[in-house]
PDB file of C-alpha atoms in Angstrom:
ATOM      1  CA  MET A 192     -34.617  10.421  12.590  1.00  0.00           C
ATOM      2  CA  PRO A 193     -36.489  12.177  14.466  1.00  0.00           C
ATOM      3  CA  LYS A 194     -36.323  16.478  14.162  1.00  0.00           C
ATOM      4  CA  GLU A 195     -35.575  16.800  18.083  1.00  0.00           C
ATOM      5  CA  GLU A 196     -32.619  14.728  16.294  1.00  0.00           C
ATOM      6  CA  TYR A 197     -30.695  15.709  13.630  1.00  0.00           C
ATOM      7  CA  SER A 198     -31.699  19.214  12.236  1.00  0.00           C
ATOM      8  CA  LEU A 199     -30.675  19.987   8.748  1.00  0.00           C
ATOM      9  CA  SER A 200     -29.307  23.357   8.161  1.00  0.00           C
ATOM     10  CA  HIS A 201     -31.084  24.787   5.712  1.00  0.00           C
ATOM     11  CA  ILE A 202     -34.446  23.830   6.375  1.00  0.00           C
ATOM     12  CA  ASP A 203     -36.202  26.378   9.854  1.00  0.00           C
ATOM     13  CA  SER A 204     -38.678  24.986  12.719  1.00  0.00           C
ATOM     14  CA  GLY A 205     -41.763  25.508   9.729  1.00  0.00           C
ATOM     15  CA  GLY A 206     -39.690  22.827   7.211  1.00  0.00           C
ATOM     16  CA  ASN A 207     -38.758  26.195   4.343  1.00  0.00           C
ATOM     17  CA  ALA A 208     -36.257  26.694   2.350  1.00  0.00           C
ATOM     18  CA  ARG A 209     -33.077  29.436   4.053  1.00  0.00           C
ATOM     19  CA  MET A 210     -29.736  30.246   3.392  1.00  0.00           C
ATOM     20  CA  VAL A 211     -27.692  29.867   6.492  1.00  0.00           C
ATOM     21  CA  ASP A 212     -26.849  32.403   8.795  1.00  0.00           C
ATOM     22  CA  VAL A 213     -22.978  31.910   8.946  1.00  0.00           C
ATOM     23  CA  GLY A 214     -23.036  35.510  11.145  1.00  0.00           C
ATOM     24  CA  ASP A 215     -21.460  33.961  14.261  1.00  0.00           C
ATOM     25  CA  LYS A 216     -19.046  32.234  12.171  1.00  0.00           C
ATOM     26  CA  ASP A 217     -15.104  32.999  12.774  1.00  0.00           C
ATOM     27  CA  ILE A 218     -13.573  33.873  10.399  1.00  0.00           C
ATOM     28  CA  THR A 219     -10.675  31.204   9.221  1.00  0.00           C
ATOM     29  CA  GLU A 220      -8.417  29.920   6.253  1.00  0.00           C
ATOM     30  CA  ARG A 221     -10.232  27.406   4.414  1.00  0.00           C
ATOM     31  CA  THR A 222     -10.105  25.547   1.538  1.00  0.00           C
ATOM     32  CA  ALA A 223     -11.156  23.254  -0.809  1.00  0.00           C
ATOM     33  CA  VAL A 224     -11.012  21.032  -3.843  1.00  0.00           C
ATOM     34  CA  ALA A 225     -12.689  18.479  -6.260  1.00  0.00           C
ATOM     35  CA  ALA A 226     -11.273  16.948  -9.142  1.00  0.00           C
ATOM     36  CA  GLY A 227     -13.948  15.134 -12.181  1.00  0.00           C
ATOM     37  CA  GLU A 228     -13.563  13.019 -15.705  1.00  0.00           C
ATOM     38  CA  VAL A 229     -14.032  13.780 -19.438  1.00  0.00           C
ATOM     39  CA  ARG A 230     -13.618  10.418 -20.533  1.00  0.00           C
ATOM     40  CA  MET A 231     -13.653  11.434 -24.370  1.00  0.00           C
ATOM     41  CA  ARG A 232     -11.917   8.344 -27.599  1.00  0.00           C
ATOM     42  CA  PRO A 233      -8.310   8.559 -27.781  1.00  0.00           C
ATOM     43  CA  GLU A 234      -8.812   9.954 -31.009  1.00  0.00           C
ATOM     44  CA  THR A 235     -10.014  13.145 -29.239  1.00  0.00           C
ATOM     45  CA  LEU A 236      -7.909  13.116 -26.909  1.00  0.00           C
ATOM     46  CA  ALA A 237      -4.999  13.608 -29.295  1.00  0.00           C
ATOM     47  CA  LEU A 238      -7.026  16.184 -31.509  1.00  0.00           C
ATOM     48  CA  VAL A 239      -6.957  17.992 -28.623  1.00  0.00           C
ATOM     49  CA  ARG A 240      -3.632  17.234 -27.044  1.00  0.00           C
ATOM     50  CA  ALA A 241      -2.345  18.623 -30.305  1.00  0.00           C
ATOM     51  CA  GLY A 242      -3.861  21.333 -30.943  1.00  0.00           C
ATOM     52  CA  GLN A 243      -6.215  20.028 -33.297  1.00  0.00           C
ATOM     53  CA  ILE A 244      -9.478  21.199 -32.320  1.00  0.00           C
ATOM     54  CA  LYS A 245     -11.524  23.675 -34.628  1.00  0.00           C
ATOM     55  CA  LYS A 246     -12.817  26.170 -31.613  1.00  0.00           C
ATOM     56  CA  GLY A 247      -8.549  26.437 -30.368  1.00  0.00           C
ATOM     57  CA  ASP A 248      -7.081  26.043 -26.992  1.00  0.00           C
ATOM     58  CA  VAL A 249      -9.744  23.262 -25.223  1.00  0.00           C
ATOM     59  CA  LEU A 250      -7.617  23.903 -21.619  1.00  0.00           C
ATOM     60  CA  THR A 251      -6.621  27.725 -20.958  1.00  0.00           C
ATOM     61  CA  VAL A 252     -10.737  28.361 -22.318  1.00  0.00           C
ATOM     62  CA  ALA A 253     -11.990  25.325 -20.106  1.00  0.00           C
ATOM     63  CA  GLN A 254      -9.273  27.054 -17.711  1.00  0.00           C
ATOM     64  CA  VAL A 255     -10.866  30.527 -17.012  1.00  0.00           C
ATOM     65  CA  GLY A 256     -14.650  28.985 -17.631  1.00  0.00           C
ATOM     66  CA  GLY A 257     -13.659  27.291 -13.959  1.00  0.00           C
ATOM     67  CA  ILE A 258     -12.472  31.045 -12.708  1.00  0.00           C
ATOM     68  CA  GLN A 259     -15.440  32.113 -13.849  1.00  0.00           C
ATOM     69  CA  ALA A 260     -18.033  29.405 -12.642  1.00  0.00           C
ATOM     70  CA  ALA A 261     -16.551  29.453  -9.268  1.00  0.00           C
ATOM     71  CA  LYS A 262     -15.471  33.472  -8.243  1.00  0.00           C
ATOM     72  CA  ARG A 263     -19.908  33.381  -9.816  1.00  0.00           C
ATOM     73  CA  THR A 264     -21.693  29.780  -8.087  1.00  0.00           C
ATOM     74  CA  ALA A 265     -23.520  32.134  -5.402  1.00  0.00           C
ATOM     75  CA  GLU A 266     -25.094  33.643  -8.760  1.00  0.00           C
ATOM     76  CA  LEU A 267     -25.208  29.798  -9.741  1.00  0.00           C
ATOM     77  CA  ILE A 268     -26.020  27.760  -6.106  1.00  0.00           C
ATOM     78  CA  PRO A 269     -28.736  28.960  -4.502  1.00  0.00           C
ATOM     79  CA  PHE A 270     -27.989  29.226  -0.693  1.00  0.00           C
ATOM     80  CA  CYS A 271     -24.754  30.176  -1.946  1.00  0.00           C
ATOM     81  CA  HIS A 272     -23.052  32.832   0.054  1.00  0.00           C
ATOM     82  CA  PRO A 273     -21.128  35.086  -2.141  1.00  0.00           C
ATOM     83  CA  LEU A 274     -17.287  34.684  -1.208  1.00  0.00           C
ATOM     84  CA  PRO A 275     -14.167  36.330  -1.501  1.00  0.00           C
ATOM     85  CA  LEU A 276     -12.345  34.403  -3.119  1.00  0.00           C
ATOM     86  CA  ASP A 277      -7.697  34.296  -2.165  1.00  0.00           C
ATOM     87  CA  HIS A 278      -7.374  32.194  -5.475  1.00  0.00           C
ATOM     88  CA  ILE A 279      -8.579  29.229  -8.451  1.00  0.00           C
ATOM     89  CA  ALA A 280      -6.234  27.037  -9.790  1.00  0.00           C
ATOM     90  CA  LEU A 281      -6.866  24.802 -12.468  1.00  0.00           C
ATOM     91  CA  GLU A 282      -4.639  21.872 -13.382  1.00  0.00           C
ATOM     92  CA  PHE A 283      -5.624  19.156 -16.885  1.00  0.00           C
ATOM     93  CA  GLU A 284      -4.118  15.728 -16.641  1.00  0.00           C
ATOM     94  CA  LEU A 285      -4.168  14.762 -20.320  1.00  0.00           C
ATOM     95  CA  ASP A 286      -4.544  11.070 -18.975  1.00  0.00           C
ATOM     96  CA  ASP A 287      -4.817   7.548 -21.987  1.00  0.00           C
ATOM     97  CA  ALA A 288      -5.367   4.708 -19.576  1.00  0.00           C
ATOM     98  CA  LEU A 289      -8.709   6.910 -19.317  1.00  0.00           C
ATOM     99  CA  PRO A 290      -9.078   7.957 -22.116  1.00  0.00           C
ATOM    100  CA  GLY A 291     -10.121  11.600 -21.249  1.00  0.00           C
ATOM    101  CA  ILE A 292      -9.132  14.890 -19.612  1.00  0.00           C
ATOM    102  CA  ARG A 293      -9.057  14.844 -15.291  1.00  0.00           C
ATOM    103  CA  ILE A 294      -9.371  18.051 -13.767  1.00  0.00           C
ATOM    104  CA  ARG A 295      -8.711  18.879 -10.898  1.00  0.00           C
ATOM    105  CA  ALA A 296      -9.565  22.566  -8.896  1.00  0.00           C
ATOM    106  CA  THR A 297      -8.466  23.520  -5.189  1.00  0.00           C
ATOM    107  CA  VAL A 298     -10.102  27.566  -4.200  1.00  0.00           C
ATOM    108  CA  ARG A 299      -8.904  29.248  -0.513  1.00  0.00           C
ATOM    109  CA  THR A 300     -10.660  32.045   1.151  1.00  0.00           C
ATOM    110  CA  ARG A 301     -10.668  33.852   4.269  1.00  0.00           C
ATOM    111  CA  GLY A 302     -13.830  33.075   5.455  1.00  0.00           C
ATOM    112  CA  LYS A 303     -16.959  32.517   7.283  1.00  0.00           C
ATOM    113  CA  THR A 304     -18.271  29.367   5.357  1.00  0.00           C
ATOM    114  CA  GLY A 305     -16.669  26.531   2.791  1.00  0.00           C
ATOM    115  CA  VAL A 306     -15.350  26.821  -0.742  1.00  0.00           C
ATOM    116  CA  GLU A 307     -16.716  23.761  -1.868  1.00  0.00           C
ATOM    117  CA  MET A 308     -19.705  24.258  -3.919  1.00  0.00           C
ATOM    118  CA  GLU A 309     -16.218  26.930  -5.574  1.00  0.00           C
ATOM    119  CA  ALA A 310     -14.185  24.034  -5.656  1.00  0.00           C
ATOM    120  CA  LEU A 311     -17.547  22.061  -7.350  1.00  0.00           C
ATOM    121  CA  THR A 312     -18.582  24.484  -9.671  1.00  0.00           C
ATOM    122  CA  ALA A 313     -15.239  24.603 -10.816  1.00  0.00           C
ATOM    123  CA  VAL A 314     -14.853  21.435 -11.737  1.00  0.00           C
ATOM    124  CA  SER A 315     -17.504  21.233 -13.124  1.00  0.00           C
ATOM    125  CA  VAL A 316     -18.357  24.712 -15.852  1.00  0.00           C
ATOM    126  CA  ALA A 317     -14.110  23.219 -16.895  1.00  0.00           C
ATOM    127  CA  ALA A 318     -15.834  20.139 -17.599  1.00  0.00           C
ATOM    128  CA  LEU A 319     -18.493  21.603 -19.679  1.00  0.00           C
ATOM    129  CA  THR A 320     -16.276  24.118 -21.631  1.00  0.00           C
ATOM    130  CA  ILE A 321     -13.596  20.849 -22.626  1.00  0.00           C
ATOM    131  CA  TYR A 322     -16.942  18.842 -24.247  1.00  0.00           C
ATOM    132  CA  ASP A 323     -17.927  22.745 -26.071  1.00  0.00           C
ATOM    133  CA  MET A 324     -14.951  22.658 -27.320  1.00  0.00           C
ATOM    134  CA  ALA A 325     -14.826  19.589 -28.325  1.00  0.00           C
ATOM    135  CA  LYS A 326     -18.185  18.227 -29.264  1.00  0.00           C
ATOM    136  CA  ALA A 327     -17.232  18.866 -32.762  1.00  0.00           C
ATOM    137  CA  ALA A 328     -15.018  15.924 -32.670  1.00  0.00           C
ATOM    138  CA  GLU A 329     -17.764  13.944 -30.269  1.00  0.00           C
ATOM    139  CA  LYS A 330     -20.096  14.225 -29.394  1.00  0.00           C
ATOM    140  CA  SER A 331     -20.056  11.101 -26.965  1.00  0.00           C
ATOM    141  CA  MET A 332     -18.077  13.125 -24.963  1.00  0.00           C
ATOM    142  CA  HIS A 333     -19.028  11.545 -20.529  1.00  0.00           C
ATOM    143  CA  ILE A 334     -18.403  14.121 -17.815  1.00  0.00           C
ATOM    144  CA  GLU A 335     -18.273  11.679 -15.103  1.00  0.00           C
ATOM    145  CA  ASN A 336     -16.958  11.671 -11.349  1.00  0.00           C
ATOM    146  CA  ILE A 337     -17.446  15.094 -10.252  1.00  0.00           C
ATOM    147  CA  ARG A 338     -16.589  15.049  -6.548  1.00  0.00           C
ATOM    148  CA  LEU A 339     -14.933  16.950  -2.988  1.00  0.00           C
ATOM    149  CA  VAL A 340     -11.815  15.272  -2.761  1.00  0.00           C
ATOM    150  CA  SER A 341     -10.636  17.483  -0.017  1.00  0.00           C
ATOM    151  CA  LYS A 342     -11.563  20.419   2.592  1.00  0.00           C
ATOM    152  CA  THR A 343     -10.106  22.735   5.357  1.00  0.00           C
ATOM    153  CA  GLY A 344     -10.726  24.810   8.192  1.00  0.00           C
ATOM    154  CA  GLY A 345     -14.399  25.935   9.554  1.00  0.00           C
ATOM    155  CA  ALA A 346     -15.851  24.016  12.451  1.00  0.00           C
ATOM    156  CA  GLY A 347     -16.715  21.078   9.775  1.00  0.00           C
ATOM    157  CA  GLY A 348     -12.808  19.836  11.385  1.00  0.00           C
ATOM    158  CA  GLU A 349     -10.514  18.421   7.582  1.00  0.00           C
ATOM    159  CA  TYR A 350     -12.718  15.799   4.660  1.00  0.00           C
ATOM    160  CA  VAL A 351     -10.077  13.639   2.761  1.00  0.00           C
ATOM    161  CA  GLU A 352     -12.375  11.379   0.696  1.00  0.00           C
ATOM    162  CA  GLY A 353     -12.012   8.114   1.383  1.00  0.00           C
ATOM    163  CA  GLY A 354     -11.469   8.972   4.692  1.00  0.00           C
ATOM    164  CA  GLU A 355     -13.896   9.416   6.759  1.00  0.00           C
ATOM    165  CA  GLN A 356     -17.559  11.278   6.106  1.00  0.00           C
ATOM    166  CA  ASN A 357     -18.400  14.176   8.220  1.00  0.00           C
ATOM    167  CA  ARG A 358     -21.715  15.892   9.292  1.00  0.00           C
ATOM    168  CA  ASP A 359     -21.132  19.633   8.700  1.00  0.00           C
TER     169      ASP A 359
END
C-alpha cells in the first residue's frame, strides 16, 4: 500500500522505528484479556493437580510470575509505555480434554494507551513458569495459542476475538 494511504504508528517519516507519542491522548479505562494453553501429558497434568510437582505449587508460582511480567512489560517490549496497572488477574483451568492448563489474564488501567501487551506478557510468562515448574516431569510440553481475547477503551474501541479486526 502506498505510504500516503497507510502509515505505521511505530515508524517515523524517515522509516526509523519510534515509540508512539501518546501525550495528547485522553485518559480512559482500558482493559485487555489474553489467553493461552500449556499442553502436557495426562500424567503430568495429574501431578500438577495433586500438588506433586517437586518444585512446588505450579499454579501459585505461575500466577506470581504472570503478575510480575505484566508489571514489567515496558522493560521487555521495546516500544511499550510504562503503565500504572490498576488490576492484574490470572486464572488457570486444568483441562483433561486438552490435556493441559488453560491460562487467562485480565489487565486493567486508566491511561493513555492500552494494556494488550501486558495481558499477553502475563499469559506468556505464566505459561513459561508452568513449563519451568513441571519440566522435570515432562520436557515435551507445548505452549500454544497465546492470543488477545478482548480489549476495551481508547480510540481504537473494542475488540473481541472472532469479531472483525480493528486497525488501531
